[in-house]
Coordinates of N, CA, C and O and ligand atoms in Angstrom, one line a residue:
X118 N 0.8 -1.4 0.0 CA 0.2 -0.1 -0.1 C 1.0 1.5 -0.3 O 2.2 1.5 1.1
X119 N 0.5 2.1 -0.9 CA 1.8 3.5 -0.5 C 1.2 3.9 0.7 O -0.1 3.9 0.7
X120 N 1.7 4.9 0.8 CA 2.4 5.4 2.2 C 1.9 7.0 1.7 O 2.7 7.9 1.8
X121 N 0.4 7.2 1.9 CA 0.0 8.7 1.4 C 0.8 10.3 2.7 O 0.8 11.0 2.0
X122 N 0.9 9.4 3.4 CA 1.8 10.1 4.5 C 3.1 10.8 4.5 O 3.2 11.7 5.0
X123 N 4.0 10.1 3.8 CA 5.3 9.9 3.5 C 5.4 10.1 2.0 O 6.5 8.7 2.0
X124 N 5.0 10.8 1.2 CA 4.8 10.3 0.1 C 6.3 10.1 -0.7 O 6.9 10.0 -1.8
X125 N 7.4 10.7 0.0 CA 8.9 10.9 -0.1 C 10.0 9.7 0.3 O 10.2 9.7 -0.5
X126 N 9.2 8.5 0.6 CA 9.6 7.3 1.2 C 9.7 6.3 -0.4 O 8.4 6.6 -0.9
X127 N 10.4 5.6 -0.5 CA 10.3 4.6 -1.2 C 8.9 3.4 -0.6 O 9.0 3.4 0.8
X128 N 8.1 3.3 -1.3 CA 7.0 2.4 -1.2 C 7.4 1.1 -0.9 O 7.1 0.6 0.2
X129 N 8.7 0.8 -1.2 CA 8.5 -1.2 -1.1 C 9.3 -1.5 0.3 O 9.3 -2.6 0.8
X130 N 9.5 -0.4 0.5 CA 10.3 -0.6 2.1 C 9.4 -1.3 3.0 O 9.8 -1.8 3.5
X131 N 8.2 -0.5 2.9 CA 7.3 -0.9 4.0 C 7.1 -2.7 3.8 O 6.1 -3.1 4.5
X132 N 6.9 -3.2 2.5 CA 6.7 -4.8 2.7 C 8.1 -5.3 3.0 O 7.5 -6.5 3.2
X133 N 9.2 -4.9 3.5 CA 10.0 -5.7 4.1 C 9.6 -6.7 5.4 O 10.0 -7.7 5.4
X134 N 8.9 -6.4 6.1 CA 8.5 -7.2 7.8 C 7.9 -8.1 7.2 O 7.8 -9.4 7.9
X135 N 7.2 -8.3 6.3 CA 6.6 -9.7 5.5 C 7.4 -10.6 4.6 O 6.4 -11.3 3.9
X136 N 8.3 -10.1 4.3 CA 9.2 -10.8 3.2 C 9.2 -12.7 4.0 O 9.3 -13.2 5.5
X137 N 8.9 -13.2 3.1 CA 9.7 -14.9 3.5 C 10.9 -15.5 2.6 O 10.6 -15.2 1.6
X138 N 11.2 -16.2 2.8 CA 12.3 -16.9 2.0 C 11.6 -17.8 1.0 O 10.2 -18.6 1.4
X139 N 12.2 -18.2 -0.2 CA 11.3 -18.9 -1.2 C 11.4 -19.9 -0.6 O 12.5 -20.7 -0.1
X140 N 10.6 -20.8 -0.9 CA 10.0 -22.3 -0.7 C 11.3 -23.9 -0.6 O 11.6 -24.7 0.2
X141 N 11.8 -23.2 -2.0 CA 12.9 -24.3 -2.2 C 14.0 -24.4 -1.2 O 14.7 -25.0 -0.7
X142 N 14.5 -23.6 -0.1 CA 15.2 -23.5 0.1 C 15.1 -23.9 1.9 O 13.8 -22.9 1.8
X143 N 15.1 -24.7 3.2 CA 14.7 -24.8 4.2 C 15.9 -24.3 5.1 O 15.4 -24.7 6.3
X144 N 16.3 -22.9 4.7 CA 16.9 -22.3 5.9 C 16.3 -21.1 6.3 O 16.3 -20.5 7.2
X145 N 14.6 -20.9 6.8 CA 13.9 -20.0 7.1 C 14.4 -18.9 7.3 O 14.5 -18.5 6.3
X146 N 14.0 -18.5 8.4 CA 14.2 -16.7 8.5 C 15.8 -16.6 8.5 O 15.8 -15.6 8.1
X147 N 16.7 -17.6 8.9 CA 17.9 -17.5 8.8 C 18.4 -16.8 7.6 O 19.3 -16.2 7.4
X148 N 17.9 -17.2 6.4 CA 18.2 -16.4 5.0 C 18.3 -14.7 5.1 O 19.1 -14.2 4.7
X149 N 17.5 -14.4 5.9 CA 17.5 -12.6 6.1 C 18.2 -12.7 7.3 O 18.2 -11.4 7.6
X150 N 18.7 -13.4 7.4 CA 19.7 -12.8 9.2 C 21.2 -13.4 8.3 O 22.1 -13.3 8.8
X151 N 21.0 -13.4 7.1 CA 22.8 -14.3 6.6 C 23.5 -13.1 6.7 O 23.4 -11.5 6.1
X152 N 25.2 -12.8 7.1 CA 25.7 -12.1 6.8 C 26.0 -11.3 5.4 O 26.2 -12.2 4.3
X153 N 26.0 -10.2 5.2 CA 26.0 -9.6 3.7 C 27.3 -8.3 4.3 O 27.2 -7.7 5.3
X154 N 28.3 -8.6 3.4 CA 29.5 -7.6 3.2 C 29.1 -6.8 2.3 O 28.6 -6.4 1.6
X155 N 29.5 -4.9 3.5 CA 28.4 -4.1 3.1 C 30.0 -3.4 2.4 O 31.1 -3.1 3.1
X156 N 30.5 -2.8 1.1 CA 31.6 -2.3 0.7 C 31.0 -0.7 0.8 O 29.9 -0.4 0.3
X157 N 32.0 -0.1 0.6 CA 31.8 1.5 0.3 C 32.0 1.7 -0.8 O 32.1 0.7 -1.9
X158 N 31.6 2.7 -2.0 CA 31.9 2.7 -2.7 C 32.8 3.2 -3.5 O 32.7 2.4 -5.6
X159 N 33.8 2.9 -3.1 CA 35.2 2.8 -3.3 C 35.7 0.7 -3.4 O 36.8 0.7 -3.8
X160 N 34.9 0.0 -3.0 CA 35.1 -1.2 -2.8 C 35.7 -1.5 -1.7 O 35.9 -2.6 -1.7
X161 N 36.4 -0.4 -1.0 CA 36.6 -1.5 0.5 C 35.7 -1.3 1.4 O 34.3 -1.2 1.5
X162 N 35.5 -2.5 2.4 CA 34.8 -3.5 2.4 C 35.1 -2.3 4.0 O 35.7 -1.9 4.5
X163 N 33.6 -2.2 4.8 CA 33.7 -1.2 5.7 C 32.6 -2.0 6.4 O 32.6 -1.4 8.1
X164 N 31.9 -2.6 6.6 CA 31.2 -3.2 7.6 C 30.2 -4.7 7.3 O 30.3 -5.1 6.2
X165 N 29.3 -5.1 8.0 CA 28.8 -6.7 7.9 C 27.8 -6.1 8.4 O 27.2 -5.8 9.4
X166 N 26.7 -6.4 7.4 CA 25.0 -6.4 8.0 C 24.5 -7.8 7.9 O 24.9 -8.6 6.9
X167 N 23.1 -7.6 8.2 CA 22.1 -8.8 7.8 C 21.4 -8.5 6.5 O 21.5 -7.5 6.3
X168 N 20.9 -9.8 5.9 CA 20.4 -9.9 4.3 C 19.4 -9.0 4.8 O 19.2 -8.0 3.2
X169 N 18.7 -8.8 5.7 CA 17.4 -8.1 5.5 C 17.7 -6.6 5.3 O 17.1 -5.7 4.7
X170 N 18.6 -5.9 6.1 CA 19.5 -4.7 6.5 C 19.7 -4.5 4.7 O 19.5 -3.4 4.2
X171 N 20.9 -5.4 4.0 CA 20.8 -5.2 3.0 C 19.9 -5.4 1.8 O 20.1 -4.2 1.1
X172 N 19.4 -5.6 2.0 CA 18.0 -5.8 1.0 C 17.3 -4.1 1.1 O 16.8 -3.8 -0.3
X173 N 17.3 -3.8 2.7 CA 16.4 -2.3 2.4 C 17.6 -1.7 1.6 O 17.0 -0.7 1.1
X174 N 18.4 -1.6 2.0 CA 20.0 -0.4 1.3 C 19.9 -0.6 -0.4 O 19.6 0.7 -0.8
X175 N 19.2 -1.9 -0.7 CA 19.3 -2.3 -2.3 C 18.2 -1.4 -3.0 O 17.9 -0.8 -3.6
X176 N 16.8 -1.6 -2.1 CA 15.5 -1.1 -2.5 C 15.6 0.3 -2.3 O 14.7 1.0 -3.3
X177 N 16.0 0.7 -1.2 CA 16.3 2.2 -1.7 C 17.0 3.0 -2.4 O 16.9 4.2 -2.6
X178 N 17.6 2.0 -2.9 CA 18.8 3.0 -4.0 C 19.8 3.3 -3.3 O 20.6 4.6 -4.0
X179 N 20.3 3.1 -1.9 CA 21.6 3.6 -1.1 C 22.4 2.4 -2.0 O 23.5 3.1 -1.9
X180 N 22.4 1.0 -1.9 CA 23.5 -0.1 -2.6 C 22.8 -0.2 -3.4 O 21.8 -0.8 -3.9
X181 N 24.2 -1.2 -4.4 CA 23.5 -1.6 -5.0 C 24.1 -3.5 -4.7 O 25.2 -3.3 -4.2
X182 N 23.4 -4.4 -5.0 CA 23.9 -5.8 -5.3 C 25.2 -5.7 -6.2 O 25.2 -5.7 -7.1
X183 N 26.3 -6.4 -5.6 CA 27.9 -7.2 -6.2 C 27.4 -8.4 -6.1 O 28.4 -8.6 -7.5
X184 N 27.3 -9.2 -5.3 CA 27.3 -11.1 -5.4 C 25.7 -11.0 -4.9 O 25.3 -10.4 -4.3
X185 N 25.4 -12.5 -5.2 CA 24.2 -12.8 -4.5 C 24.4 -14.3 -4.1 O 25.7 -14.3 -3.8
X186 N 23.5 -14.4 -3.0 CA 24.2 -15.9 -2.2 C 23.1 -16.7 -2.5 O 23.2 -18.1 -1.9
X187 N 22.8 -16.5 -4.0 CA 22.1 -17.7 -4.0 C 20.4 -18.1 -3.8 O 19.9 -19.0 -4.0
X188 N 20.0 -17.3 -2.6 CA 18.3 -17.0 -2.3 C 17.4 -16.4 -2.8 O 17.9 -15.5 -3.6
X189 N 16.5 -16.7 -3.4 CA 15.4 -15.6 -3.7 C 15.1 -15.0 -2.5 O 14.5 -15.7 -1.3
X190 N 14.5 -13.9 -2.7 CA 13.2 -13.6 -1.4 C 12.4 -13.1 -2.3 O 12.4 -12.1 -2.8
X191 N 11.4 -13.5 -1.7 CA 9.5 -13.3 -2.9 C 8.9 -12.4 -1.7 O 8.5 -13.3 -0.5
X192 N 8.6 -11.5 -1.6 CA 7.4 -10.8 -1.1 C 6.5 -10.5 -2.2 O 6.5 -10.5 -3.0
X193 N 5.4 -9.7 -1.4 CA 3.9 -8.9 -2.5 C 4.4 -8.5 -3.7 O 3.9 -9.6 -4.3
X194 N 5.2 -7.9 -3.5 CA 5.4 -7.2 -5.1 C 6.8 -7.0 -5.6 O 7.4 -6.7 -6.8
X195 N 7.6 -8.3 -4.9 CA 9.0 -8.2 -5.3 C 9.4 -9.7 -5.2 O 9.3 -10.7 -4.4
X196 N 10.2 -10.2 -6.2 CA 10.8 -11.2 -6.0 C 12.7 -11.0 -6.7 O 13.1 -10.5 -7.6
X197 N 13.3 -11.2 -5.4 CA 14.7 -10.7 -6.0 C 15.6 -11.5 -5.3 O 15.4 -12.1 -4.5
X198 N 16.7 -11.4 -6.0 CA 17.7 -12.2 -5.3 C 18.5 -11.9 -3.9 O 18.5 -10.5 -3.6
X199 N 19.0 -13.0 -3.0 CA 19.5 -12.2 -1.8 C 21.1 -11.4 -2.0 O 21.3 -12.3 -2.0
X200 N 21.4 -10.7 -1.7 CA 23.0 -10.3 -1.7 C 23.9 -10.9 -0.6 O 23.2 -11.2 0.2
X201 N 25.0 -11.0 -1.3 CA 25.9 -11.7 -0.4 C 26.9 -10.3 -0.2 O 27.6 -10.1 1.0
X202 N 27.0 -9.4 -1.3 CA 27.4 -8.5 -1.1 C 27.0 -7.4 -1.4 O 26.8 -7.1 -2.7
X203 N 27.3 -6.2 -0.7 CA 26.6 -5.1 -1.4 C 27.6 -4.0 -1.5 O 28.5 -4.3 -0.5
X204 N 27.3 -2.4 -2.1 CA 28.5 -1.6 -2.5 C 27.3 -0.2 -2.5 O 26.5 -0.3 -2.7
X205 N 27.8 0.5 -1.5 CA 27.2 1.9 -1.4 C 27.6 2.5 -2.9 O 28.5 2.6 -3.4
X206 N 26.1 3.2 -3.1 CA 26.6 4.1 -4.3 C 27.3 5.5 -4.2 O 28.4 6.0 -4.9
X207 N 27.2 5.8 -3.1 CA 28.0 6.9 -2.6 C 28.6 6.7 -1.8 O 28.9 5.8 -0.8
X208 N 30.3 7.0 -1.5 CA 31.3 7.1 -1.2 C 30.9 8.1 0.4 O 30.4 8.6 0.6
X209 N 30.9 6.8 1.5 CA 30.7 7.3 2.9 C 32.4 7.1 3.5 O 33.3 6.5 3.2
X210 N 32.4 8.5 3.8 CA 33.8 9.0 4.9 C 34.0 7.8 6.3 O 32.7 8.0 7.1
X211 N 34.6 7.4 6.6 CA 35.1 6.2 7.5 C 35.7 6.9 8.4 O 37.2 7.0 7.9
X212 N 35.4 7.3 9.6 CA 36.1 8.2 10.7 C 37.6 7.5 10.7 O 37.4 6.5 10.6
X213 N 39.0 8.2 11.3 CA 40.0 7.9 11.0 C 40.3 6.8 12.6 O 41.3 6.0 12.4
X214 N 39.7 7.2 13.2 CA 39.9 6.7 14.9 C 39.5 4.8 14.6 O 40.0 4.5 15.2
X215 N 38.6 4.7 13.1 CA 38.5 2.9 13.6 C 39.7 2.5 12.9 O 39.9 1.3 12.7
X216 N 40.8 3.2 12.7 CA 42.1 2.1 12.3 C 43.0 3.2 12.4 O 43.9 3.3 12.2
X217 N 43.0 2.0 14.0 CA 44.1 2.2 14.3 C 45.4 1.6 14.3 O 45.2 0.3 14.6
X218 N 46.6 1.8 14.1 CA 47.8 1.7 13.9 C 48.6 1.0 14.8 O 48.9 1.7 15.7
X219 N 48.3 -0.2 14.9 CA 49.3 -1.0 15.6 C 49.6 -2.1 15.4 O 49.4 -2.8 14.4
X220 N 50.7 -2.8 16.2 CA 51.6 -3.5 15.9 C 50.4 -5.4 15.4 O 50.1 -5.7 15.0
X221 N 49.6 -5.3 17.0 CA 48.5 -6.2 16.7 C 47.6 -5.8 15.4 O 47.2 -7.1 15.2
X222 N 47.4 -5.1 14.6 CA 46.3 -4.7 13.8 C 47.4 -4.7 12.8 O 46.7 -5.5 11.3
X223 N 48.4 -4.7 12.2 CA 49.1 -5.2 11.7 C 49.7 -6.4 10.9 O 49.0 -7.4 9.6
X224 N 49.3 -7.4 12.4 CA 49.6 -8.6 11.9 C 48.3 -9.2 11.6 O 48.1 -10.4 10.9
X225 N 47.1 -8.5 12.3 CA 45.5 -9.5 11.5 C 45.4 -9.1 10.5 O 45.1 -10.0 10.0
X226 N 46.1 -7.5 10.1 CA 45.9 -7.5 8.4 C 46.3 -8.3 7.1 O 45.9 -8.9 6.6
X227 N 47.9 -8.5 7.9 CA 48.8 -9.8 7.2 C 48.2 -11.2 8.0 O 49.4 -11.8 7.3
X228 N 47.6 -11.2 8.6 CA 47.0 -12.5 8.8 C 48.2 -13.1 8.9 O 48.2 -14.5 8.9
X229 N 49.0 -13.0 10.4 CA 50.2 -13.4 10.6 C 51.3 -14.3 9.8 O 51.7 -14.9 9.9
X230 N 51.0 -13.7 8.4 CA 52.0 -13.9 8.0 C 52.9 -13.4 7.2 O 52.8 -12.2 6.9
X231 N 54.5 -13.9 6.6 CA 55.7 -13.0 6.4 C 55.4 -12.6 4.9 O 55.0 -13.2 3.9
X232 N 55.3 -11.2 5.0 CA 55.2 -10.6 3.6 C 55.9 -10.6 2.6 O 55.7 -10.3 1.3
X233 N 56.9 -11.8 3.2 CA 58.2 -11.6 1.9 C 58.3 -13.2 1.6 O 58.3 -13.2 0.0
X234 N 58.1 -14.2 2.7 CA 58.9 -15.6 2.5 C 56.9 -16.0 2.2 O 57.2 -17.5 1.9
X235 N 56.2 -15.2 3.2 CA 55.1 -16.0 2.9 C 54.4 -17.2 4.0 O 53.7 -17.8 4.2
X236 N 55.1 -17.5 5.4 CA 55.3 -17.9 6.0 C 54.4 -17.7 7.4 O 54.4 -16.4 7.5
X237 N 53.4 -18.4 7.5 CA 52.4 -18.6 8.7 C 53.0 -18.7 10.5 O 53.6 -19.6 10.6
X238 N 52.9 -17.6 10.9 CA 54.0 -17.8 12.2 C 52.9 -16.9 13.4 O 52.3 -16.3 13.3
X239 N 53.6 -17.4 14.8 CA 52.5 -17.0 15.9 C 53.1 -15.4 15.7 O 54.4 -15.4 15.3
X240 N 52.6 -14.8 16.6 CA 53.1 -13.0 16.5 C 53.9 -12.8 17.2 O 55.0 -11.9 16.8
X241 N 54.5 -13.3 18.3 CA 55.8 -13.7 18.9 C 57.0 -13.8 18.2 O 58.1 -13.5 18.2
X242 N 56.6 -14.3 16.9 CA 57.8 -14.6 16.0 C 58.0 -14.1 14.6 O 58.9 -14.0 13.9
X243 N 57.2 -13.0 14.4 CA 56.9 -11.9 13.5 C 57.4 -10.7 14.0 O 57.1 -9.9 15.4
X244 N 57.7 -9.7 13.6 CA 58.6 -8.6 13.5 C 57.7 -7.2 12.7 O 56.9 -7.9 11.8
X245 N 57.7 -6.0 12.5 CA 57.3 -5.2 11.6 C 58.4 -4.9 10.8 O 59.3 -4.7 11.2
X246 N 58.3 -4.6 9.8 CA 59.3 -4.2 8.7 C 58.8 -2.7 8.0 O 57.6 -2.9 7.5
X247 N 59.6 -1.7 7.9 CA 59.2 -0.8 7.0 C 59.6 -0.9 5.7 O 61.0 -0.9 5.2
X248 N 58.9 -1.2 5.3 CA 58.8 -1.3 3.4 C 59.8 -0.2 3.1 O 61.4 -1.0 2.2
X249 N 60.0 1.0 3.5 CA 61.1 2.1 2.7 C 61.9 1.8 4.5 O 60.6 2.6 5.5
X250 N 62.6 2.1 4.7 CA 63.2 1.9 6.1 C 63.4 3.0 6.5 O 63.4 3.9 5.9
X251 N 63.2 3.0 7.9 CA 63.2 4.5 8.7 C 64.7 4.7 8.2 O 64.2 6.2 7.5
X252 N 65.7 4.4 8.4 CA 67.0 5.4 7.8 C 66.7 5.9 6.6 O 67.2 7.0 6.2
X253 N 65.6 6.0 6.0 CA 66.0 6.4 4.7 C 64.5 7.3 4.1 O 63.7 7.3 3.8
X254 N 63.3 7.4 5.1 CA 62.8 8.8 5.7 C 61.3 7.9 5.7 O 60.3 8.4 5.1
X255 N 61.7 6.8 5.7 CA 60.5 5.8 5.5 C 59.1 5.7 7.2 O 59.9 6.2 7.9
X256 N 57.8 6.0 6.8 CA 57.1 6.4 8.0 C 56.5 5.5 8.3 O 56.8 4.1 7.9
X257 N 56.3 5.4 9.9 CA 55.3 4.4 10.2 C 53.2 4.6 10.1 O 53.2 5.1 11.0
X258 N 53.4 3.7 8.7 CA 51.9 3.8 8.3 C 51.3 2.7 7.7 O 52.4 2.1 7.5
X259 N 50.0 2.5 7.3 CA 49.5 1.3 7.4 C 50.2 0.8 5.9 O 50.3 -0.2 5.7
X260 N 50.6 1.7 5.2 CA 51.2 1.9 3.9 C 52.4 1.3 4.1 O 52.6 0.6 2.7
X261 N 52.8 2.0 5.0 CA 54.6 1.2 4.8 C 55.2 0.3 5.9 O 56.9 -0.2 6.5
X262 N 54.0 -0.6 6.8 CA 54.6 -1.4 7.9 C 53.9 -2.8 7.7 O 52.5 -2.7 6.6
X263 N 54.8 -3.8 7.5 CA 54.0 -5.0 7.2 C 54.7 -6.0 8.0 O 55.9 -6.2 8.7
X264 N 54.3 -7.4 8.0 CA 54.1 -8.6 8.9 C 55.5 -9.0 8.2 O 55.4 -9.1 7.0
X265 N 56.7 -8.9 9.6 CA 57.9 -10.1 8.4 C 58.4 -10.9 9.5 O 58.4 -10.8 10.8
X266 N 59.0 -12.0 8.9 CA 59.5 -12.7 10.1 C 60.9 -12.7 10.1 O 61.2 -11.6 9.3
X267 N 61.7 -13.1 11.4 CA 62.9 -12.0 11.8 C 64.6 -12.3 10.5 O 64.9 -11.8 10.2
X268 N 63.7 -13.9 10.5 CA 65.2 -14.3 9.3 C 65.2 -13.2 8.0 O 65.7 -12.6 7.2
X269 N 63.7 -12.4 7.5 CA 63.4 -12.2 6.1 C 64.1 -10.3 6.6 O 64.3 -9.3 6.0
X270 N 63.6 -10.1 7.9 CA 63.8 -9.2 8.4 C 65.1 -8.8 8.3 O 66.1 -7.5 8.1
X271 N 66.2 -9.4 8.6 CA 67.8 -9.7 9.1 C 68.0 -9.7 7.7 O 69.4 -8.4 7.2
X272 N 67.5 -10.7 6.5 CA 68.3 -10.5 5.1 C 67.4 -9.1 4.6 O 68.5 -8.3 3.4
X273 N 67.2 -8.2 4.7 CA 66.5 -6.6 3.9 C 67.6 -6.0 4.7 O 67.8 -5.1 4.2
X274 N 67.3 -6.0 6.1 CA 67.9 -4.9 6.5 C 67.4 -3.4 6.4 O 66.3 -3.0 6.4
X275 N 68.5 -2.8 6.0 CA 68.5 -1.0 5.4 C 68.1 -0.9 4.4 O 68.5 0.1 3.8
X276 N 68.0 -2.1 3.6 CA 67.4 -1.9 1.9 C 66.2 -1.6 1.8 O 65.0 -2.2 2.4
X277 N 65.6 -1.0 0.4 CA 64.2 -1.4 -0.1 C 64.6 -3.0 -0.6 O 65.2 -3.5 -0.6
X278 N 63.2 -3.3 -0.8 CA 63.0 -4.5 -0.8 C 63.7 -5.2 -2.5 O 64.3 -6.0 -2.5
X279 N 63.5 -4.6 -3.0 CA 64.4 -4.6 -4.6 C 65.5 -4.6 -4.5 O 65.9 -5.4 -5.1
X280 N 65.9 -4.1 -3.6 CA 67.7 -3.8 -3.5 C 68.0 -4.9 -2.7 O 69.4 -5.9 -3.0
X281 N 67.4 -5.7 -2.1 CA 67.3 -7.0 -1.5 C 66.9 -8.0 -2.2 O 67.2 -9.1 -2.1
X282 N 66.6 -7.7 -3.2 CA 66.0 -9.0 -3.9 C 64.3 -9.7 -3.3 O 64.7 -10.4 -3.8
X283 N 64.2 -9.0 -3.1 CA 62.8 -9.6 -2.0 C 61.4 -8.9 -2.7 O 61.4 -7.4 -3.3
X284 N 60.5 -9.7 -2.7 CA 59.3 -9.0 -3.1 C 58.4 -9.3 -2.4 O 58.0 -10.4 -1.7
X285 N 57.7 -8.1 -2.0 CA 56.2 -8.2 -1.4 C 55.1 -9.0 -1.6 O 54.5 -8.9 -3.2
X286 N 54.4 -9.7 -0.8 CA 53.3 -10.9 -1.1 C 51.9 -10.2 -1.9 O 51.2 -10.0 -2.7
X287 N 51.7 -9.1 -1.3 CA 50.9 -7.3 -1.7 C 51.2 -6.1 -0.9 O 51.8 -6.4 -0.2
X288 N 50.2 -5.5 -1.7 CA 51.2 -3.6 -1.9 C 50.0 -3.5 -0.2 O 48.8 -4.0 -0.5
X289 N 51.1 -3.2 0.9 CA 50.4 -3.0 2.0 C 49.4 -1.8 1.9 O 49.3 -0.9 1.6
X290 N 48.4 -1.8 2.5 CA 47.0 -0.9 2.5 C 46.3 -0.7 4.3 O 46.1 -1.9 4.8
X291 N 45.3 0.6 4.2 CA 44.8 0.4 5.3 C 43.6 -0.3 5.5 O 43.3 -1.1 4.3
X292 N 43.9 -0.8 6.5 CA 42.6 -1.8 6.8 C 41.9 -1.3 8.0 O 41.9 -0.8 8.7
X293 N 40.2 -1.0 8.3 CA 39.5 -1.0 9.1 C 39.5 -1.5 10.0 O 38.9 -2.5 10.4
X294 N 39.9 -1.6 11.2 CA 40.0 -2.0 12.7 C 38.6 -2.8 12.8 O 38.0 -3.7 13.2
X295 N 37.6 -2.0 12.6 CA 36.2 -2.4 12.8 C 35.6 -3.3 11.6 O 35.4 -4.6 12.2
X296 N 36.3 -3.4 10.7 CA 35.5 -4.3 10.0 C 36.8 -5.9 10.0 O 36.1 -6.5 10.1
X297 N 37.8 -5.7 10.4 CA 38.6 -6.8 10.7 C 37.8 -7.7 11.6 O 38.2 -8.9 11.9
X298 N 37.5 -6.9 12.7 CA 37.4 -7.8 13.8 C 36.6 -8.4 13.3 O 35.9 -9.9 13.9
X299 N 35.4 -7.7 12.5 CA 34.2 -8.5 12.5 C 34.4 -9.6 11.4 O 33.8 -10.7 11.4
X300 N 35.5 -9.3 10.6 CA 35.5 -10.6 9.2 C 36.0 -11.6 10.3 O 36.2 -12.7 10.1
X301 N 37.0 -11.5 10.6 CA 37.8 -12.3 12.0 C 36.8 -13.5 12.2 O 36.1 -14.5 12.8
X302 N 35.4 -12.9 12.9 CA 34.1 -13.5 13.7 C 33.8 -14.4 12.5 O 33.1 -15.5 12.9
X303 N 33.6 -13.6 11.0 CA 32.4 -14.0 10.7 C 33.1 -15.1 9.4 O 32.2 -16.1 8.7
X304 N 34.3 -14.9 9.2 CA 35.0 -16.0 8.0 C 34.4 -16.8 8.2 O 34.5 -17.4 7.3
X305 N 34.5 -17.9 9.6 CA 34.4 -19.4 9.0 C 32.9 -19.8 8.2 O 32.7 -20.6 7.7
X306 N 32.0 -18.7 8.8 CA 31.0 -19.3 7.4 C 30.6 -18.0 7.2 O 29.5 -18.1 6.1
X307 N 31.2 -16.9 6.5 CA 30.9 -16.2 5.4 C 30.9 -16.6 4.1 O 31.4 -18.2 3.7
X308 N 30.8 -15.9 3.0 CA 30.7 -17.0 1.4 C 31.6 -16.9 0.7 O 33.0 -15.8 1.2
X309 N 32.6 -17.7 -0.1 CA 33.2 -17.6 -1.0 C 34.0 -16.3 -1.5 O 34.5 -16.1 -1.9
X310 N 32.7 -15.8 -1.9 CA 32.4 -14.1 -2.4 C 32.9 -13.4 -2.2 O 33.0 -12.6 -2.9
X311 N 32.9 -13.2 -0.6 CA 33.4 -12.4 -0.2 C 35.1 -11.9 -0.1 O 35.7 -11.2 0.2
X312 N 35.8 -13.1 -0.4 CA 37.1 -12.9 -0.6 C 38.3 -11.7 -1.5 O 39.1 -11.4 -1.2
X313 N 37.5 -11.7 -2.8 CA 38.1 -10.7 -3.4 C 38.2 -9.3 -3.3 O 39.2 -8.8 -3.3
X314 N 37.0 -9.3 -2.3 CA 36.9 -7.9 -1.7 C 37.7 -7.9 -0.6 O 38.0 -6.4 0.1
X315 N 37.8 -8.7 0.6 CA 38.5 -8.6 1.8 C 40.0 -8.1 1.3 O 40.5 -8.0 2.4
X316 N 40.8 -9.2 0.9 CA 41.6 -9.3 0.9 C 42.8 -9.1 -0.7 O 43.6 -10.0 -1.2
X317 N 42.3 -7.6 -0.7 CA 42.9 -7.0 -1.7 C 44.6 -6.3 -1.7 O 44.9 -6.7 -0.9
Ligands
ZN128 ZN1 60.1 -14.0 6.2

């Protein structure tokens, strides 16, 4: 029913509470609670929300579906695929406080893996390497710090990785703490479709 008292609002939002998952899937209401990865307009992962919320954002025109989770949603006048990944259409500024730069968070971002030799090690056996050494003006930033094993750290010394004949597994980038906490919690049951957005 159109909402006459509030003509500016998208009408289909009102139908969301009556949504039922499609019959071939027997996961009941869980389908609407399935986690959906939310990307900024820039494709940076910024949050995780329930499918129900993601569908509302898509129907409002705030976000678009990037990946689907294979389920259908049938409501009064809607038949749509349930998203697994959505992306905001407008860039949202994420406050810098959410990105605490710390040894712990760098190791978390790099998944406790030496970014030169690829060995996964306990935190106690990893150190932080300045990609551009401090002695050569390198800063302590998300983009210039990587997890590194002691052996690679010794070989690299005060050289650039190119001078030491070493290569980074991937370009280090800022990672939202908020997102990474969520991701760690959800990773076990998340969709394989998330991967390409999470570890870029
Ligand atoms: Zn190493």
